[in-house]
mmCIF file of C-alpha atoms and ligand atoms in Angstrom:
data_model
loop_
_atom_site.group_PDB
_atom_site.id
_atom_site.type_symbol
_atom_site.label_atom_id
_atom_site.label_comp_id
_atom_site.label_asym_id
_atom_site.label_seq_id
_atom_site.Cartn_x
_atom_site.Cartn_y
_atom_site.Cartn_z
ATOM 1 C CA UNK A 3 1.843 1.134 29.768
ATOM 2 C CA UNK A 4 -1.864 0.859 29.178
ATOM 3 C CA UNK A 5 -3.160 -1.321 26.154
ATOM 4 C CA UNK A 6 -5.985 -1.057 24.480
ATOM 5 C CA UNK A 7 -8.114 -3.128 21.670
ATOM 6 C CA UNK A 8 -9.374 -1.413 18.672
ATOM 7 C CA UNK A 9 -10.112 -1.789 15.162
ATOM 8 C CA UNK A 10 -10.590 -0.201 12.309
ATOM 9 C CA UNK A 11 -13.539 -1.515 10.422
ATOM 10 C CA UNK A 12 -14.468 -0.841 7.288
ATOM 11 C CA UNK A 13 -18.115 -0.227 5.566
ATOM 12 C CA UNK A 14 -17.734 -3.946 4.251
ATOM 13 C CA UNK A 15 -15.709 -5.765 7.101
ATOM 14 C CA UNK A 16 -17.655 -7.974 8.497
ATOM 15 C CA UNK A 17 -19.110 -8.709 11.417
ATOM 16 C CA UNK A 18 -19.678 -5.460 13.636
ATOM 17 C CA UNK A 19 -16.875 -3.263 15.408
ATOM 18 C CA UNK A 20 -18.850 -3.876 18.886
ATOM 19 C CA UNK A 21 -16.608 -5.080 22.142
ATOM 20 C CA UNK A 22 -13.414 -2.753 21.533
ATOM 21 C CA UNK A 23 -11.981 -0.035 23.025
ATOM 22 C CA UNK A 24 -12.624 1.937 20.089
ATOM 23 C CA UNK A 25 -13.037 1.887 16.344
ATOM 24 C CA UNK A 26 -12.041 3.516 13.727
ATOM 25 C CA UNK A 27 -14.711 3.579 10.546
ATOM 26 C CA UNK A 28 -13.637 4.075 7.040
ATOM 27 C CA UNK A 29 -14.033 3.266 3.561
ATOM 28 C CA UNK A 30 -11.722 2.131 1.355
ATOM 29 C CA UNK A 31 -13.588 0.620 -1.592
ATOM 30 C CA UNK A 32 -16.056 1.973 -4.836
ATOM 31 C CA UNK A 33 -19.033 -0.285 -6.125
ATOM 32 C CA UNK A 34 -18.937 -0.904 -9.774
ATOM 33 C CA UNK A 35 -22.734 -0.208 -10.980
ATOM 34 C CA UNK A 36 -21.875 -1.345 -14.620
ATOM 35 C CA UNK A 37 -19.494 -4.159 -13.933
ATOM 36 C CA UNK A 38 -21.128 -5.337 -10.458
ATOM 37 C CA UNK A 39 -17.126 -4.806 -9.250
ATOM 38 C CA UNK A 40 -15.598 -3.415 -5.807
ATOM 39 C CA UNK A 41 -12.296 -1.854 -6.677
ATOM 40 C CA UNK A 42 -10.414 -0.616 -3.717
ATOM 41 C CA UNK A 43 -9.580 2.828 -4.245
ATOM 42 C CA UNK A 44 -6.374 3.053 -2.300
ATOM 43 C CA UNK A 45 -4.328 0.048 -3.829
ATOM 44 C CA UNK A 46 -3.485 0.011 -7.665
ATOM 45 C CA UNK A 47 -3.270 3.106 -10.022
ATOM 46 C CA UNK A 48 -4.622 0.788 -12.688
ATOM 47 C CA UNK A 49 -7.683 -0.735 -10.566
ATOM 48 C CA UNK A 50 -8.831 3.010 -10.053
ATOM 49 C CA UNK A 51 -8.394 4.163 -13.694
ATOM 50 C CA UNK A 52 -10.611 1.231 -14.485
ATOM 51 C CA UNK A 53 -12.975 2.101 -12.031
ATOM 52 C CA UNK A 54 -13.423 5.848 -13.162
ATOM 53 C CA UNK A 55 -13.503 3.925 -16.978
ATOM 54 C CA UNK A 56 -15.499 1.484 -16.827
ATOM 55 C CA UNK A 57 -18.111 2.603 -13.670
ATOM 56 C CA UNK A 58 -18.221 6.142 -13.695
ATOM 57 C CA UNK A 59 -18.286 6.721 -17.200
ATOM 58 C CA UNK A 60 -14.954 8.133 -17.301
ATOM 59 C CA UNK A 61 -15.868 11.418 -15.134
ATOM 60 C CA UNK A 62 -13.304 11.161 -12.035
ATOM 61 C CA UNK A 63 -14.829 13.442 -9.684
ATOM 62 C CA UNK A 64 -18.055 11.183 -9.865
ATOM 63 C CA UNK A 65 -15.744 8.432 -8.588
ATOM 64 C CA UNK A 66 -14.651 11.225 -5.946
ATOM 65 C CA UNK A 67 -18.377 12.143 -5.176
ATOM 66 C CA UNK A 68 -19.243 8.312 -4.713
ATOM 67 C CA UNK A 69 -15.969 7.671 -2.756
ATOM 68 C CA UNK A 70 -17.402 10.571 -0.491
ATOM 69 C CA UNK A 71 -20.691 9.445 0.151
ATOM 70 C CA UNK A 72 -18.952 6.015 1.043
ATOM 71 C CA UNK A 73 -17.486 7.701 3.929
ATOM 72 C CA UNK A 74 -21.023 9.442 4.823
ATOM 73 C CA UNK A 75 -22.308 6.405 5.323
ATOM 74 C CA UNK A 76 -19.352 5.096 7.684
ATOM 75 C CA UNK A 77 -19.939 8.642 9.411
ATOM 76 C CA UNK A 78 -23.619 7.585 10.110
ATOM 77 C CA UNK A 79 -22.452 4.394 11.708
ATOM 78 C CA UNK A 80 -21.412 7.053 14.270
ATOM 79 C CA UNK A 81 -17.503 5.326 14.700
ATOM 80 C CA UNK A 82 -15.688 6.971 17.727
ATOM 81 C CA UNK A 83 -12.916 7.776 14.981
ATOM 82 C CA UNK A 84 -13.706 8.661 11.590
ATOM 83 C CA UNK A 85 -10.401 7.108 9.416
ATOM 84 C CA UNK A 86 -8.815 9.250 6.980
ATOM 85 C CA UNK A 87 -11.426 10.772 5.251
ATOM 86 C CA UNK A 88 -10.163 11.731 2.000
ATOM 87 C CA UNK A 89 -7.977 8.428 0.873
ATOM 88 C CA UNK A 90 -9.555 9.063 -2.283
ATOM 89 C CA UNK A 91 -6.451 11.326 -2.899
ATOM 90 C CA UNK A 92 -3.912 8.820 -1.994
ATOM 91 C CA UNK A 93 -2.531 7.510 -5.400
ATOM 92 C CA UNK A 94 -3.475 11.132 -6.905
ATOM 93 C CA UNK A 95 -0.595 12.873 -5.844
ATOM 94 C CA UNK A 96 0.556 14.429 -8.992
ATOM 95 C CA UNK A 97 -2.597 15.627 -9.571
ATOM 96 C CA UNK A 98 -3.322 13.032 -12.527
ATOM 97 C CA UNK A 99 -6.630 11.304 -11.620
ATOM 98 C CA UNK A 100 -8.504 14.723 -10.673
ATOM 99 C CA UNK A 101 -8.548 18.186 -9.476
ATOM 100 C CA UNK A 102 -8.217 18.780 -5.810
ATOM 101 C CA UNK A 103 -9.316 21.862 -5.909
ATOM 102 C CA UNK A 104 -12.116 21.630 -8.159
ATOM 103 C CA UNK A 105 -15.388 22.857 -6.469
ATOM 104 C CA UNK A 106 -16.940 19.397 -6.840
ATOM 105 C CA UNK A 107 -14.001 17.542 -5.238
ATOM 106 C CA UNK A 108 -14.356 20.407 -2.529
ATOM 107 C CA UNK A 109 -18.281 19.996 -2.529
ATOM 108 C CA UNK A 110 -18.120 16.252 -1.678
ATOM 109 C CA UNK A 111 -15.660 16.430 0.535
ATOM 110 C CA UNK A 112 -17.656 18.989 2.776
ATOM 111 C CA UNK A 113 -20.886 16.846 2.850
ATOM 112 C CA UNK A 114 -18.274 14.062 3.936
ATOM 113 C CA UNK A 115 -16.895 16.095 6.720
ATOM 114 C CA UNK A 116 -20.401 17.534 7.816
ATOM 115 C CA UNK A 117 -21.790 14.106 8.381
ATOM 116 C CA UNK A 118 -19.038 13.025 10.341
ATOM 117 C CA UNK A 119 -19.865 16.109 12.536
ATOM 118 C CA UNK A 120 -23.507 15.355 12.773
ATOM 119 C CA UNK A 121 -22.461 11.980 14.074
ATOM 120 C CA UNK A 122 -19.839 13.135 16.735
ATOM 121 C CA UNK A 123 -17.362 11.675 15.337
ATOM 122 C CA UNK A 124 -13.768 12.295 15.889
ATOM 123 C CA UNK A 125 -11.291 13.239 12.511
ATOM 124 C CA UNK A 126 -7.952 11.316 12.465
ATOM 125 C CA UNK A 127 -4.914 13.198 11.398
ATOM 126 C CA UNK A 128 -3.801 10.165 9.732
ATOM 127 C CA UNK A 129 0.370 10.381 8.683
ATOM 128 C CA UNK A 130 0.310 7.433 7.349
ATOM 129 C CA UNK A 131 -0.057 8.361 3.709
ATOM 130 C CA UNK A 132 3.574 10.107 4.226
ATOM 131 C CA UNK A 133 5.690 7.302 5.778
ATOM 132 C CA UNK A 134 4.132 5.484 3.003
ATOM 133 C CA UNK A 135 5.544 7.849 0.835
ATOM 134 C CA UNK A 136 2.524 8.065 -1.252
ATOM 135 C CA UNK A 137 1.559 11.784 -0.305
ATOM 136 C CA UNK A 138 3.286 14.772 1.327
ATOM 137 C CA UNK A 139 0.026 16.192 2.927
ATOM 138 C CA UNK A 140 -1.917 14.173 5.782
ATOM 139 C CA UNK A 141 -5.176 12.947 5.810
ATOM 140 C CA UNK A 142 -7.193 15.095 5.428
ATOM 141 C CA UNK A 143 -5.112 17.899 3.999
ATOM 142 C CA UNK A 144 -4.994 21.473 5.385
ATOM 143 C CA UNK A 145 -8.259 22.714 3.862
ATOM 144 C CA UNK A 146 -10.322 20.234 5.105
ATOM 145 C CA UNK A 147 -8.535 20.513 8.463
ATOM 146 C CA UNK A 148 -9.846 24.154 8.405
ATOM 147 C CA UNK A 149 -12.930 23.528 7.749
ATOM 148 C CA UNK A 150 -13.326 20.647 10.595
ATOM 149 C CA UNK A 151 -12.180 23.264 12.728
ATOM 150 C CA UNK A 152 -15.061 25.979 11.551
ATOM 151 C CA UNK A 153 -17.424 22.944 12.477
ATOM 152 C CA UNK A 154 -15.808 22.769 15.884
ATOM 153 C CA UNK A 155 -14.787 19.069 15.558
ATOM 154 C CA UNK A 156 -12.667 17.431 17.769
ATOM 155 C CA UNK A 157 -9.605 15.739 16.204
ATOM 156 C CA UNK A 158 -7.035 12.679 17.069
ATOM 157 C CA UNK A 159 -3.494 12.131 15.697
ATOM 158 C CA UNK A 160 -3.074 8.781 14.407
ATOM 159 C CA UNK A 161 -0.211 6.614 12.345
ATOM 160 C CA UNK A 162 -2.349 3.843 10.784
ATOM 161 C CA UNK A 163 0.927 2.060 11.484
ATOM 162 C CA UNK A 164 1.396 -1.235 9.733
ATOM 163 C CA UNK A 165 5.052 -1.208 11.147
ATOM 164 C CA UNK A 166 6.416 -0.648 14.271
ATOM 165 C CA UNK A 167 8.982 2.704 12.770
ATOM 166 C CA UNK A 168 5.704 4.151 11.771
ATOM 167 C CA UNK A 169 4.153 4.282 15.072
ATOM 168 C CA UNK A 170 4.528 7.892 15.835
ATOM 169 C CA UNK A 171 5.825 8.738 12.446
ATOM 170 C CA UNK A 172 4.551 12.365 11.786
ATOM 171 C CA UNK A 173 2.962 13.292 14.899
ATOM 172 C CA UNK A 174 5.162 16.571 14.983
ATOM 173 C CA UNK A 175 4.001 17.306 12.658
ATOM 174 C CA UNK A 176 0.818 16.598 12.312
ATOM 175 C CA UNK A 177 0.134 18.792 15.858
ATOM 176 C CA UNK A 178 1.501 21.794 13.798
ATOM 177 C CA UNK A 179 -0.918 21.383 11.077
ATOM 178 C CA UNK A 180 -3.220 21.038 13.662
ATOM 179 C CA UNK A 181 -2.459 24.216 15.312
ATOM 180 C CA UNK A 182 -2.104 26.340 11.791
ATOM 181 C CA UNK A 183 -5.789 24.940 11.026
ATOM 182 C CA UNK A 184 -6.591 27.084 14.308
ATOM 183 C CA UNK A 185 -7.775 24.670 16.683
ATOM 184 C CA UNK A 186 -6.402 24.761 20.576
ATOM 185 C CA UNK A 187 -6.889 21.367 21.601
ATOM 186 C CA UNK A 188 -6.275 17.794 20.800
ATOM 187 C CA UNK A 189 -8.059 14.544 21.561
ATOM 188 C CA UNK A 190 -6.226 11.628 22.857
ATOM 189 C CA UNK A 191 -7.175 8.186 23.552
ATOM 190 C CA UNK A 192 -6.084 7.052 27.460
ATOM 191 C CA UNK A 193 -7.043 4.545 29.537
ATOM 192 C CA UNK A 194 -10.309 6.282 30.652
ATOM 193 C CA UNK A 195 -11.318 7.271 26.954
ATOM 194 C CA UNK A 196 -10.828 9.601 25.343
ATOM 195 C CA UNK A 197 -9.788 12.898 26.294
ATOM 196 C CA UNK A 198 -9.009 16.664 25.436
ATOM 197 C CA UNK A 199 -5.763 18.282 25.984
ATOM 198 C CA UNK A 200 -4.409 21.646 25.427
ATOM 199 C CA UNK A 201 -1.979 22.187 22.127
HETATM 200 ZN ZN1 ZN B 13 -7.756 2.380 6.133
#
């Protein structure tokens, strides 16, 4: 069995995510301009209703469009891995936050996923969001996925496992929604890097 080191660092971990294997880059956090708070988008239903209250003036898909432009700005740190790029979505499963399919969700998510093809960046299939049981889709969901594939990006399945039952949780899966977003090949991460293979 090979082993390798990586982390996934976040736009305000710190230190830097030099001497790994690989890294993962994400955001998970919104700055508060009014209230000088960082809420962390991905944790408590309240903490993100208070947010969109309190920071973005009570519009939620400018809370969305910041969130987005967080994750441009892990994208331009140019991580080999670019970590579930729409968590945004993760407590808005029922739709009661914001519209998924509104064109400004959709608009913010696409300058998201084109900067994390201008920085060569691979897009995790992340299942983790199911095992958690807090969505039914992966990150990102199928659109996105088929628009990463238009941009001829390379993508990586991944668990973001924080037990070992989750480790390959989904991966079925998460190939097949690879494959019905039209791409032919996946990345994986060996021993020598990482590396393309044929779905
Ligand atoms: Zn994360």
């Amino acid at each position: 069995m090979d082993i390798l080191c990586g982390i996934e660092w976040d736009l305000l971990s710190e230190g830097t995510p030099k001497g790994f294997d690989y890294w993962i880059g994400s955001a998970h956090h919104l700055y508060g301009k009014n209230t000088g708070k960082y809420y962390e988008i991905n944790f408590r239903p309240e903490d993100l209703q208070d947010c969109i209250n309190n920071d973005f003036d009570g519009d939620p898909l400018a809370a969305v469009e910041a969130y987005f432009a967080e994750v441009e700005k892990i994208a331009a740190k140019k991580p080999d891995i670019l970590g579930h790029i729409d968590l945004v979505k993760k407590l808005n499963a029922d739709g009661s936050f914001f519209d998924e399919e509104s064109p400004r969700y959709k608009a913010a998510a696409l300058r998201a996923l084109q900067a994390a093809r201008e920085n060569d960046c691979i897009l995790e299939v992340n299942t983790g969001g199911i095992y958690r049981g807090y969505r039914k889709d992966f990150y990102p969901g199928a659109w996105l996925l088929g628009e990463w594939n238009k941009l001829g990006g390379r993508v990586i399945i991944t668990a973001d496992a924080h037990d070992t039952a989750a480790l390959t949780f989904g991966f079925d899966e998460a190939a097949a929604a690879i494959k019905a977003a039209s791409f032919t090949a996946l990345t994986v991460l060996t021993v020598n890097g990482f590396e393309e293979q044929e779905l």
